[in-house]
Coordinates of C-alpha atoms in Angstrom, one line a residue:
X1 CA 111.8 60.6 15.1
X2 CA 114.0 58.8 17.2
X3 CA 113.2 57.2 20.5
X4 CA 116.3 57.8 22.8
X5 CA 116.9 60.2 25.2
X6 CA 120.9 60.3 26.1
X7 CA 123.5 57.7 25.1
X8 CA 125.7 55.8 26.1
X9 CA 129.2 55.5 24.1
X10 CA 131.5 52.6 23.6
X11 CA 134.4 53.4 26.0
X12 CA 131.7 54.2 28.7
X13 CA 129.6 50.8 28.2
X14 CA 133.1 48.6 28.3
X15 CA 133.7 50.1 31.6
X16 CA 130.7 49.4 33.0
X17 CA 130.8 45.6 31.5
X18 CA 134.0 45.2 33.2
X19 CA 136.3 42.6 31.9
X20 CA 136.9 42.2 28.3
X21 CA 135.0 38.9 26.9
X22 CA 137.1 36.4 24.8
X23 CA 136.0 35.7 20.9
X24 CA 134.6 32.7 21.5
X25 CA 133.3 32.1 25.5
X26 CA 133.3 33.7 29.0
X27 CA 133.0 32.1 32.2
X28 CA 130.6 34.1 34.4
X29 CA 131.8 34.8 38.0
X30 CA 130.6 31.7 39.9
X31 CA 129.2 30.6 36.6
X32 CA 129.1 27.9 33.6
X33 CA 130.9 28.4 30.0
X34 CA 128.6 30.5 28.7
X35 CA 128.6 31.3 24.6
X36 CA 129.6 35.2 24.2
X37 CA 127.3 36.7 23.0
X38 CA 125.0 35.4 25.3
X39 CA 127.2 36.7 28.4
X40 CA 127.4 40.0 26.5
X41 CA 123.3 40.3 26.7
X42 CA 123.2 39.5 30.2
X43 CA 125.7 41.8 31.4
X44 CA 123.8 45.0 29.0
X45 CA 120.2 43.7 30.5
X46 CA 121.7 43.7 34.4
X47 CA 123.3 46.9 34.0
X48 CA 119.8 48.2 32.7
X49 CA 118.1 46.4 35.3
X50 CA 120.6 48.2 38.2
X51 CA 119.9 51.8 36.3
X52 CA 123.8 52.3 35.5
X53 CA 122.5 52.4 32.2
X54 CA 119.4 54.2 31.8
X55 CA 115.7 53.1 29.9
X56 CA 116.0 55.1 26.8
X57 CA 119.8 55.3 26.3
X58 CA 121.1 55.2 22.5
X59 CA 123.6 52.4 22.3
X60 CA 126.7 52.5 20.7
X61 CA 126.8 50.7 17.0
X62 CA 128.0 47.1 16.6
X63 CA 130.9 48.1 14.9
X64 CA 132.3 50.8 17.9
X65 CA 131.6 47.9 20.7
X66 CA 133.2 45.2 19.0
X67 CA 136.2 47.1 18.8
X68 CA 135.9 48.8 22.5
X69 CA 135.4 45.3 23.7
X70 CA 138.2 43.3 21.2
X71 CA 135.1 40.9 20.2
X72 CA 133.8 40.3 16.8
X73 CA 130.7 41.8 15.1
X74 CA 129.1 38.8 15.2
X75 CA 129.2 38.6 18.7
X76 CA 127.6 42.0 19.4
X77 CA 124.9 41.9 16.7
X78 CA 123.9 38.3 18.5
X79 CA 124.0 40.0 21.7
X80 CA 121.9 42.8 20.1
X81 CA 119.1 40.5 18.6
X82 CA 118.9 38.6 22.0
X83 CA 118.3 41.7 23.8
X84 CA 115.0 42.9 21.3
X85 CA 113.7 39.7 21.6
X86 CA 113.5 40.1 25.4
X87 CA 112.1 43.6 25.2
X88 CA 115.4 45.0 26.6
X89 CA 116.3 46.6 23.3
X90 CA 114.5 48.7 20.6
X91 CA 116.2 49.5 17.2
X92 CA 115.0 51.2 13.8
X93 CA 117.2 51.7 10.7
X94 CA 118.6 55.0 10.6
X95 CA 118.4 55.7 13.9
X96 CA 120.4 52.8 16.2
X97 CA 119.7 51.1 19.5
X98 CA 118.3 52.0 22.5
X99 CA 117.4 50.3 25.8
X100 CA 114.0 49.5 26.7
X101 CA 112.6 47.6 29.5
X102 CA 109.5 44.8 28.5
X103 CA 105.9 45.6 29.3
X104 CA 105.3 45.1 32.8
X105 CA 108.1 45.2 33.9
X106 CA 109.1 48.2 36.8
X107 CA 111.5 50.9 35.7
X108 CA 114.7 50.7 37.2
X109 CA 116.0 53.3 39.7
X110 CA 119.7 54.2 40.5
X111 CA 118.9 54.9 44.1
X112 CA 118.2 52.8 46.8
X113 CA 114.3 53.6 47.3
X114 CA 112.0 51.4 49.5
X115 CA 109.7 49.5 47.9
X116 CA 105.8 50.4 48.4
X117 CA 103.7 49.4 51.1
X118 CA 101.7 47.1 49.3
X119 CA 104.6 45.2 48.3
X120 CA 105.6 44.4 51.4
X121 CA 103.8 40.9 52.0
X122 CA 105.6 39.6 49.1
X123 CA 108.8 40.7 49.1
X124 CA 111.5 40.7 52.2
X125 CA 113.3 44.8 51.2
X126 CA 116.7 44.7 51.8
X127 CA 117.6 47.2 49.5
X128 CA 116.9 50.5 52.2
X129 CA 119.4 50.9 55.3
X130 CA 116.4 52.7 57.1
X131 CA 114.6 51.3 60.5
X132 CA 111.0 51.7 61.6
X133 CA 110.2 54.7 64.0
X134 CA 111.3 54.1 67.8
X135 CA 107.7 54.3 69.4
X136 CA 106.4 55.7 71.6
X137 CA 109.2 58.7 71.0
X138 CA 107.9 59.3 67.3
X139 CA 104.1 59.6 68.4
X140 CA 105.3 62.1 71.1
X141 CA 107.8 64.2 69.3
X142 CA 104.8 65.3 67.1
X143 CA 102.8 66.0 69.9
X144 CA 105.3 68.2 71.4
X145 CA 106.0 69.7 67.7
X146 CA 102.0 70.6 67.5
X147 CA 102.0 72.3 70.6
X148 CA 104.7 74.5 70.0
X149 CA 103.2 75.7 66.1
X150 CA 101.1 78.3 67.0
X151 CA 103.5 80.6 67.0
X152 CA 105.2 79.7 63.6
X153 CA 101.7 79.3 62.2
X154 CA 101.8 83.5 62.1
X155 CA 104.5 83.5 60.2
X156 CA 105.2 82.5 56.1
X157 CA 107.0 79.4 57.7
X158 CA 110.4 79.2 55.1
X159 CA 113.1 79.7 57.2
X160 CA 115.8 78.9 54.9
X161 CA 118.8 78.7 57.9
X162 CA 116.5 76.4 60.2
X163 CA 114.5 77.3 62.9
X164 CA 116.5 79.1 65.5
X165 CA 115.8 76.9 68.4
X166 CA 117.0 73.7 66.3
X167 CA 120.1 75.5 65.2
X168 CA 120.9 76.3 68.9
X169 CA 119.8 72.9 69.6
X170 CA 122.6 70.6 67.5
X171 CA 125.3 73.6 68.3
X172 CA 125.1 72.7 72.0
X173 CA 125.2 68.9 70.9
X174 CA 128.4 69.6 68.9
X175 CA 129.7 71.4 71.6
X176 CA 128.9 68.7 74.6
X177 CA 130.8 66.6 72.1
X178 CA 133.6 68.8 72.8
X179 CA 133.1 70.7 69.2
X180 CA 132.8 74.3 70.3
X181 CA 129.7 75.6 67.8
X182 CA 127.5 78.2 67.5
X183 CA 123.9 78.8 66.0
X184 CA 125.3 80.6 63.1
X185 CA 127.2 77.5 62.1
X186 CA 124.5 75.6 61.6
X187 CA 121.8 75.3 58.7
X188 CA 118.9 72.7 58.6
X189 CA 118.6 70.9 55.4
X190 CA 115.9 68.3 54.2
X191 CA 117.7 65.4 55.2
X192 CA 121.7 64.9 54.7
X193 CA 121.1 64.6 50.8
X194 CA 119.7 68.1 51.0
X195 CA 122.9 69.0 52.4
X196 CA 125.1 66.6 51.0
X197 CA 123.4 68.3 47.6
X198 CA 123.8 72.0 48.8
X199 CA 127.2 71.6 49.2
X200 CA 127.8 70.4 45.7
X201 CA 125.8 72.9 44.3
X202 CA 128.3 75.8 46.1
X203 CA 131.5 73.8 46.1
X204 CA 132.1 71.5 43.5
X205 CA 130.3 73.1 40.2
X206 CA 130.3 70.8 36.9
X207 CA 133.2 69.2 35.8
X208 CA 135.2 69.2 39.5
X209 CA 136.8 66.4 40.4
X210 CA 135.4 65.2 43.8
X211 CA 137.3 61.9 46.2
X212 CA 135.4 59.3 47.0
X213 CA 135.6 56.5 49.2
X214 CA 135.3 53.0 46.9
X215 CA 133.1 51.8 48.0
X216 CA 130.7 54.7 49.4
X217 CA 126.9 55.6 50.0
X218 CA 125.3 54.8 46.8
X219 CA 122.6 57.5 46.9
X220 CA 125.5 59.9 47.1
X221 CA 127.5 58.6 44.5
X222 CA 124.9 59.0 41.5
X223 CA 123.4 62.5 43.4
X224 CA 127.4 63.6 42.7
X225 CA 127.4 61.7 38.9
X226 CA 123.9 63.9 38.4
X227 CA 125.4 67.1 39.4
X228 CA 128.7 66.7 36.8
X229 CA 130.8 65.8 39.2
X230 CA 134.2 63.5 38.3
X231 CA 134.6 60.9 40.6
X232 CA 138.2 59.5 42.4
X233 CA 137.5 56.8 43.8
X234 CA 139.8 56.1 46.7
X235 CA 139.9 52.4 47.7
X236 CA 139.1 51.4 51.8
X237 CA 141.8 49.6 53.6
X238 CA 141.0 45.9 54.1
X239 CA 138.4 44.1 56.3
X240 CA 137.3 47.3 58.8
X241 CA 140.9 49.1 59.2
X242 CA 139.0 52.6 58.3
X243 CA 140.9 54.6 55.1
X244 CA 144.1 53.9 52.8
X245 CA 145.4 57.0 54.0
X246 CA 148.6 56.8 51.0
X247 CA 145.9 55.8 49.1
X248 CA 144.3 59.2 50.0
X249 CA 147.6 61.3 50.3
X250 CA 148.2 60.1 46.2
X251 CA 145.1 60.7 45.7
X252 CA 145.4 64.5 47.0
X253 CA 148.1 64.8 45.1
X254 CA 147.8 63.8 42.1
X255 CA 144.5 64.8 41.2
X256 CA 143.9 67.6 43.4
X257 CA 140.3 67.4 44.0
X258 CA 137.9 70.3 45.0
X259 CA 136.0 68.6 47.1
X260 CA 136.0 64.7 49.2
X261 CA 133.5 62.8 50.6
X262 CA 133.7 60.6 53.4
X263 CA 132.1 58.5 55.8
X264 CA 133.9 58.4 58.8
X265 CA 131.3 56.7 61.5
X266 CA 130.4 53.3 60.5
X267 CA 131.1 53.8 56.9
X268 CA 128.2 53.0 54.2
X269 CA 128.1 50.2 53.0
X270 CA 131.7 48.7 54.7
X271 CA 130.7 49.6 58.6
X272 CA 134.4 50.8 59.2
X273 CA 135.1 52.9 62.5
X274 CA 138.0 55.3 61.1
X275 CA 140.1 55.3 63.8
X276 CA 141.4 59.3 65.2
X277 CA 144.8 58.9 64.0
X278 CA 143.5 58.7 60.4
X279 CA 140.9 61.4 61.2
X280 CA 143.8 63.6 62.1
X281 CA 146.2 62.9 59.1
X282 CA 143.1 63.1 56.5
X283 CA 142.3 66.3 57.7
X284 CA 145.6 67.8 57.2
X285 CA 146.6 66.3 53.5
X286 CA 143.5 67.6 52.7
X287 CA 144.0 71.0 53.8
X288 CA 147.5 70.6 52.6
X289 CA 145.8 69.7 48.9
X290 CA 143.2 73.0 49.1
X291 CA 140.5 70.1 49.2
X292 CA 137.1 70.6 50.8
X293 CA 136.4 67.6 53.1
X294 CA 132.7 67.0 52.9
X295 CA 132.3 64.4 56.5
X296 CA 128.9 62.9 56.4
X297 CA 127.8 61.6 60.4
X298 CA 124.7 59.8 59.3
X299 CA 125.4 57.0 61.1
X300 CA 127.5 58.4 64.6
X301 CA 125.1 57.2 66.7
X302 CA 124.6 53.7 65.8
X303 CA 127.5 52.7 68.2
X304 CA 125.9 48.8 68.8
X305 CA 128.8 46.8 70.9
X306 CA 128.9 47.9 74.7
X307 CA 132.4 49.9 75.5
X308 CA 133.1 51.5 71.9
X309 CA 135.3 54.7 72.5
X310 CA 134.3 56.6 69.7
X311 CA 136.9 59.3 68.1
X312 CA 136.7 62.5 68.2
X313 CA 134.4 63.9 65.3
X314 CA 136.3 64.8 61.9
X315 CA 135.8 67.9 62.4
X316 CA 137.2 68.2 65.6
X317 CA 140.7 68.4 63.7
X318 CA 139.6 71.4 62.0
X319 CA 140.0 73.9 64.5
X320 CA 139.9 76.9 62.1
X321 CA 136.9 75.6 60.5
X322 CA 137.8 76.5 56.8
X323 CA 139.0 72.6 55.6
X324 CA 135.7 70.4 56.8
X325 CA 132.2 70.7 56.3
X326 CA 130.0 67.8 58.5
X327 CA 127.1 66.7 57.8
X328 CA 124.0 65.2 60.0
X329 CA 121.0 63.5 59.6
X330 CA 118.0 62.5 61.9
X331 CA 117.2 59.6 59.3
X332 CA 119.7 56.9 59.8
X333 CA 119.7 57.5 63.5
X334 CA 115.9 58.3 64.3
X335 CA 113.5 57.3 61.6
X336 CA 113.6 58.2 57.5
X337 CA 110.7 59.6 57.6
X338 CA 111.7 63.0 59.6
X339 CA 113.2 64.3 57.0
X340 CA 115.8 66.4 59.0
X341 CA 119.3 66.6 57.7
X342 CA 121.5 69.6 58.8
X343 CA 125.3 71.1 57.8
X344 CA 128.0 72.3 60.3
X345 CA 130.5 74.5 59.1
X346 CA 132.1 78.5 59.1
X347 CA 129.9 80.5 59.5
X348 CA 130.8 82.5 56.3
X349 CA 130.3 79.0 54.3
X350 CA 126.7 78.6 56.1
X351 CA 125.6 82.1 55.1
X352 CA 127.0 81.5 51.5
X353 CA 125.0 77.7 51.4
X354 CA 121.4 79.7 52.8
X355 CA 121.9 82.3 50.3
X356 CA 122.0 79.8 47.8
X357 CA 119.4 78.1 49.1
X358 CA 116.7 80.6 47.6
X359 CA 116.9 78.9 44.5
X360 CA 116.7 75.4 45.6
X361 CA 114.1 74.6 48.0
X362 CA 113.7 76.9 50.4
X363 CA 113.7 75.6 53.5
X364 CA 112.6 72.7 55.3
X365 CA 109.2 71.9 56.9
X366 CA 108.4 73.8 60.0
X367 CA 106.4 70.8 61.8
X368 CA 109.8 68.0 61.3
X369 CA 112.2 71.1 62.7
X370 CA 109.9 71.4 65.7
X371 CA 109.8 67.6 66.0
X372 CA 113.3 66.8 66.0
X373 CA 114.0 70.2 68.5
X374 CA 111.4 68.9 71.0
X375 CA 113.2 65.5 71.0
X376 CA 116.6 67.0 71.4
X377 CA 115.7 69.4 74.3
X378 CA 113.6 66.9 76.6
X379 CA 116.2 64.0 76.2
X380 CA 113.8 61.9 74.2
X381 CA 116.5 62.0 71.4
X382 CA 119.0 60.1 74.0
X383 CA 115.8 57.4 75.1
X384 CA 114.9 56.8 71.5
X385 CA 118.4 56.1 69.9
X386 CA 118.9 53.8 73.0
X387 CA 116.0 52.0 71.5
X388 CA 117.6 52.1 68.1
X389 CA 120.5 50.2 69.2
X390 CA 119.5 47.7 70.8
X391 CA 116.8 47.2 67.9
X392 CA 119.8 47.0 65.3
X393 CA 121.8 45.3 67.9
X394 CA 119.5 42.2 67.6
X395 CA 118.7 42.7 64.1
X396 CA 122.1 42.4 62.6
X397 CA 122.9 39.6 65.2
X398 CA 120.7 37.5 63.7
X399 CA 121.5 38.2 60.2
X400 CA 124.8 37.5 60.7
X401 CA 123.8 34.0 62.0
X402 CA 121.2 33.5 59.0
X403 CA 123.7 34.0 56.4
X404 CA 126.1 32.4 58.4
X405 CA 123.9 29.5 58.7
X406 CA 122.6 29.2 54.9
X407 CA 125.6 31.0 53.1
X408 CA 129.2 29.7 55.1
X409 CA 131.2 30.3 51.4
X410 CA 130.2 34.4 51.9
X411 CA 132.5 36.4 53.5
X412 CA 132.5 39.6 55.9
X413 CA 133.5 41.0 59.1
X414 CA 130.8 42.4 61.5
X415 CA 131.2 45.8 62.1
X416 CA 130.5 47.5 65.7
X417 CA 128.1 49.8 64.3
X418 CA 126.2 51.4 61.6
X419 CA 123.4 49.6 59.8
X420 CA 124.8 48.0 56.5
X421 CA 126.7 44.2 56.3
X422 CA 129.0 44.6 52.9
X423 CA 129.4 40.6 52.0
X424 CA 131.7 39.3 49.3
X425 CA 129.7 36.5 47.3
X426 CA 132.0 33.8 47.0
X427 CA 132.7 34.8 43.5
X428 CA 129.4 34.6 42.3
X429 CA 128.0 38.3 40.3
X430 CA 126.1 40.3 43.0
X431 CA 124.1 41.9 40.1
X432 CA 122.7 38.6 39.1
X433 CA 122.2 37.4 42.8
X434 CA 120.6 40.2 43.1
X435 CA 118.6 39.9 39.8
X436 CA 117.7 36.6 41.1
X437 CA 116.5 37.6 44.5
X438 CA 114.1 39.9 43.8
X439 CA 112.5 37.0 41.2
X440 CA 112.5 35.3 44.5
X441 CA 111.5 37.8 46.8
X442 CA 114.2 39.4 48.8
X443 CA 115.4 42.7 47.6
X444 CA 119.0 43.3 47.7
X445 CA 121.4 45.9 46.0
X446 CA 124.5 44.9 44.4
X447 CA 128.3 45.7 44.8
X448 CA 128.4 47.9 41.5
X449 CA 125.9 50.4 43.1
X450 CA 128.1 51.0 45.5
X451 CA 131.2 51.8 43.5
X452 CA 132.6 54.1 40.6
X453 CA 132.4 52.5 37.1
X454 CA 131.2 49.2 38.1
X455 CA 133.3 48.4 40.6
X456 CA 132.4 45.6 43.3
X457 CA 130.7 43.0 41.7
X458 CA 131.4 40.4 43.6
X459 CA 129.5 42.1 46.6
X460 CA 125.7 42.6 47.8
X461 CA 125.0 44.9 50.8
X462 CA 122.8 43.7 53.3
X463 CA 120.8 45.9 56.3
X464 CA 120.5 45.8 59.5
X465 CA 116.5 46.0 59.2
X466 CA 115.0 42.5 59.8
X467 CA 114.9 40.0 62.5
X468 CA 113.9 36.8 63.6
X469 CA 112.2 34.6 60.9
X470 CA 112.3 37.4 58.5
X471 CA 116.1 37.3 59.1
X472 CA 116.1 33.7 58.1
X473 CA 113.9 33.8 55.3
X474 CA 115.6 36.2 53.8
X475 CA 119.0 34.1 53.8
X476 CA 117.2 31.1 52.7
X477 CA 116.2 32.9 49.6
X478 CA 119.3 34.9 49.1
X479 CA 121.2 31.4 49.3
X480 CA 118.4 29.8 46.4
X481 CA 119.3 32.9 44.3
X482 CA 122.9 32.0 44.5
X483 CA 122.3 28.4 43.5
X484 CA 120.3 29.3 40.5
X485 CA 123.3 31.8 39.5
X486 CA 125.9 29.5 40.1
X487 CA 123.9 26.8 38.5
X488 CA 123.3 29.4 35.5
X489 CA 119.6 28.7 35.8
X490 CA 118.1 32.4 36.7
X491 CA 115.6 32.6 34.0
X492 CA 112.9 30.6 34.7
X493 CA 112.5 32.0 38.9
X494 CA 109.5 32.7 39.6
X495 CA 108.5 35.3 42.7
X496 CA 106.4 34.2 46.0
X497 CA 102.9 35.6 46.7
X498 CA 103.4 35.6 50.4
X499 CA 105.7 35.2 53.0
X500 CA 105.0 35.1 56.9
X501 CA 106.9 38.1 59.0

């Protein structure tokens, strides 16, 4: 009986390693001369690490990777044995290889998830863009949410649209933004990847090609790769210009896509503003194309420099209503643990997306819908996000100076909003920084997550969610993890107990 569960093939595997290796040596980015096979075992036990190759996956024989990679035999089957000797590979005859991770050692996600509680005196989490709640405005958004149950508590409690006061809640915030909407285009979804995944399910079935932004939300990314979807990516315009639109108009084009997503408002992970001008002309080559323009506003609110004039929503060049569907979430902007996400679209698309929604989940929590509603209507929404900036305000301030301060060969530009820092490594592999920094205690995700195929590598992507001495801590280790991997030395780090926040 074999022991995998999926598999991974040879094309697909050289993609994901990247470059090709030479017969005889590779220099790592950042890195020493480093014999081949030995560089070939790394790069298999990162990507397993990361989760773009799952625990369990048959690998392709010696024979098909030598050639997919133009290396010898020999050089695989080395990289093979290294990789059972270190419990990252399990063969039998007959039946091939398959990864495995060693005992003890935590399974690997492809999403971005926080780490436990109980982890969190010995490890500084960088790898979740999500703040604590803005208190007191949590504490009393409940309240107000328990006092108005009764009602609701007489009822079966799935409303699969939303709760009618909520929907009539964010239309009149649309439309004080200048975004005429009503009720009926609305629906309330468990957090934008409830909607985000909604939509896919209605509009882009297996096998659809779907635009992306490269690089773009990671979460997203693999929910899309999970669903069947083929990915475009679409590359950003340099430092924080907003999108390539010939880039995007090619794109269009060429391989007409059913669907795009995009990030228009402080873009995850870059932080780009997209300016209206490119708001405007996306809009219409994607209408132009027959594409569906999926326009995710997680992050609208997190405006953190005094004076930003922020565009006009995406949407807001649809004026028909039959090219973009936005997305919002209370997550990013409130706290990820009111799980309130919603859609904005036609209202003929929101009665097909609640219609499908009776064989997903349902509908979202009663209690959180309240919640968010009492927040919106008493102006506690306004008081709390207030809070929220200037929180993030200070946080990424001193991040900026941290890294700054122990890291001057990384580069990035500070971005006016959003929660996310996307740093190039000074040609050093984000994976292994990354691999290294957990050894050492600071969680961090790497470029590759955040791209299609592997894409980024020379990147980490770094939150606005610390401050002070956490801040610096965090960069101290960070900047140890990148001596050890230019240094070549990553093996032998070994994790702190303890650190003071």
């Amino acid at each position: 009986m074999t022991q995998w569960t999926s598999s991974v093939g040879a094309p697909q595997l050289a993609r994901l390693l990247g470059s090709p290796h030479n017969r005889d040596t590779v220099t790592p980015l950042g890195g020493r001369r480093t014999p081949a096979y030995r560089s070939l075992a790394d790069r298999i036990r990162l990507l397993v690490l990361e989760g773009r190759v799952p625990v369990a996956a048959r690998l392709p024989a010696e024979r098909e990777l030598a050639a997919a990679l133009s290396v010898s035999r020999t050089t695989v089957a080395a990289a093979y044995e290294a990789l059972r000797g270190e419990g990252f590979l399990e063969s039998r005859r007959g039946a091939g290889s398959w990864t495995a991770v060693p005992a003890g050692n935590p399974l690997p996600t492809r999403a971005l998830d926080p780490l436990p509680p109980e982890a969190a005196g010995s490890v500084i989490d960088l790898g979740c863009a999500a703040l604590t709640a803005p208190e007191p405005w949590l504490t009393r958004a409940v309240q107000g949410a328990l006092e108005e149950l009764p009602p609701y508590a007489h009822t079966h409690g799935d409303y699969p649209a939303g709760l009618p006061a909520l929907r009539q809640a964010l239309a009149d915030r649309y439309t004080a933004r200048g975004i005429p909407t009503m009720p009926e285009q609305i629906m309330v979804t468990t957090g934008a990847m409830g909607a985000v995944a909604a939509i896919c399910r209605l509009m882009a079935g297996r096998g659809e090609r779907v635009a992306v932004e490269s690089p773009s939300y990671a979460n997203v990314l693999q929910l899309m790769r999970e669903a069947g979807a083929r990915l475009v990516p679409v590359a950003m315009a340099g430092g924080l210009a907003g999108w390539d639109l010939a880039a995007w108009r090619q794109v269009l084009r060429d391989a007409a896509p059913r669907m795009a997503y995009v990030i228009a408002d402080f873009h995850n992970p870059t932080g780009a503003l997209a300016p209206e001008e490119q708001r405007r002309a996306l809009v219409e080559a994607a209408r132009a194309a027959g594409t569906l323009l999926v326009a995710d506003e997680t992050m609208s609110e997190l405006a953190l420099d005094p004076g930003i004039e922020l565009p006009r929503p995406v949407c807001a060049f649809d004026p028909a209503g039959n090219a973009v569907i936005t997305v919002g979430s209370a997550s990013k902007s409130f706290w990820g643990g009111l799980r309130i996400g919603w859609v904005r679209a036609a209202p003929e698309v929101i009665r097909s997306l609640i219609a499908a929604r009776a064989y997903a989940d349902l509908g979202t929590p009663v209690l959180d819908q309240l919640a968010v509603t009492w927040l919106l209507n008493t102006g506690g929404w306004d008081e709390s996000i207030a809070i929220r900036r200037d929180q993030t305000r200070e946080n990424r301030d001193a991040l900026v100076a941290a890294v700054r301060r122990h890291l001057p060969d990384w580069e990035f530009t500070v971005p006016r909003g959003g929660l996310t820092l996307w740093v190039r490594t000074g040609g050093l592999s984000g994976s292994r920084i990354a691999e290294a920094g957990e050894r050492l205690g600071v969680r961090v995700p790497s470029g590759p997550r955040f791209g299609v195929d592997g894409a980024f590598e020379g990147y980490v992507r770094l939150p606005f969610t610390v401050n002070g001495a956490v801040a610096e801590e965090a960069a101290s280790r960070l900047a140890e993890a990148a001596r050890l991997v230019a240094s070549g030395a990553t093996a032998a780090v070994e994790m702190p107990r303890t650190y003071v926040a």
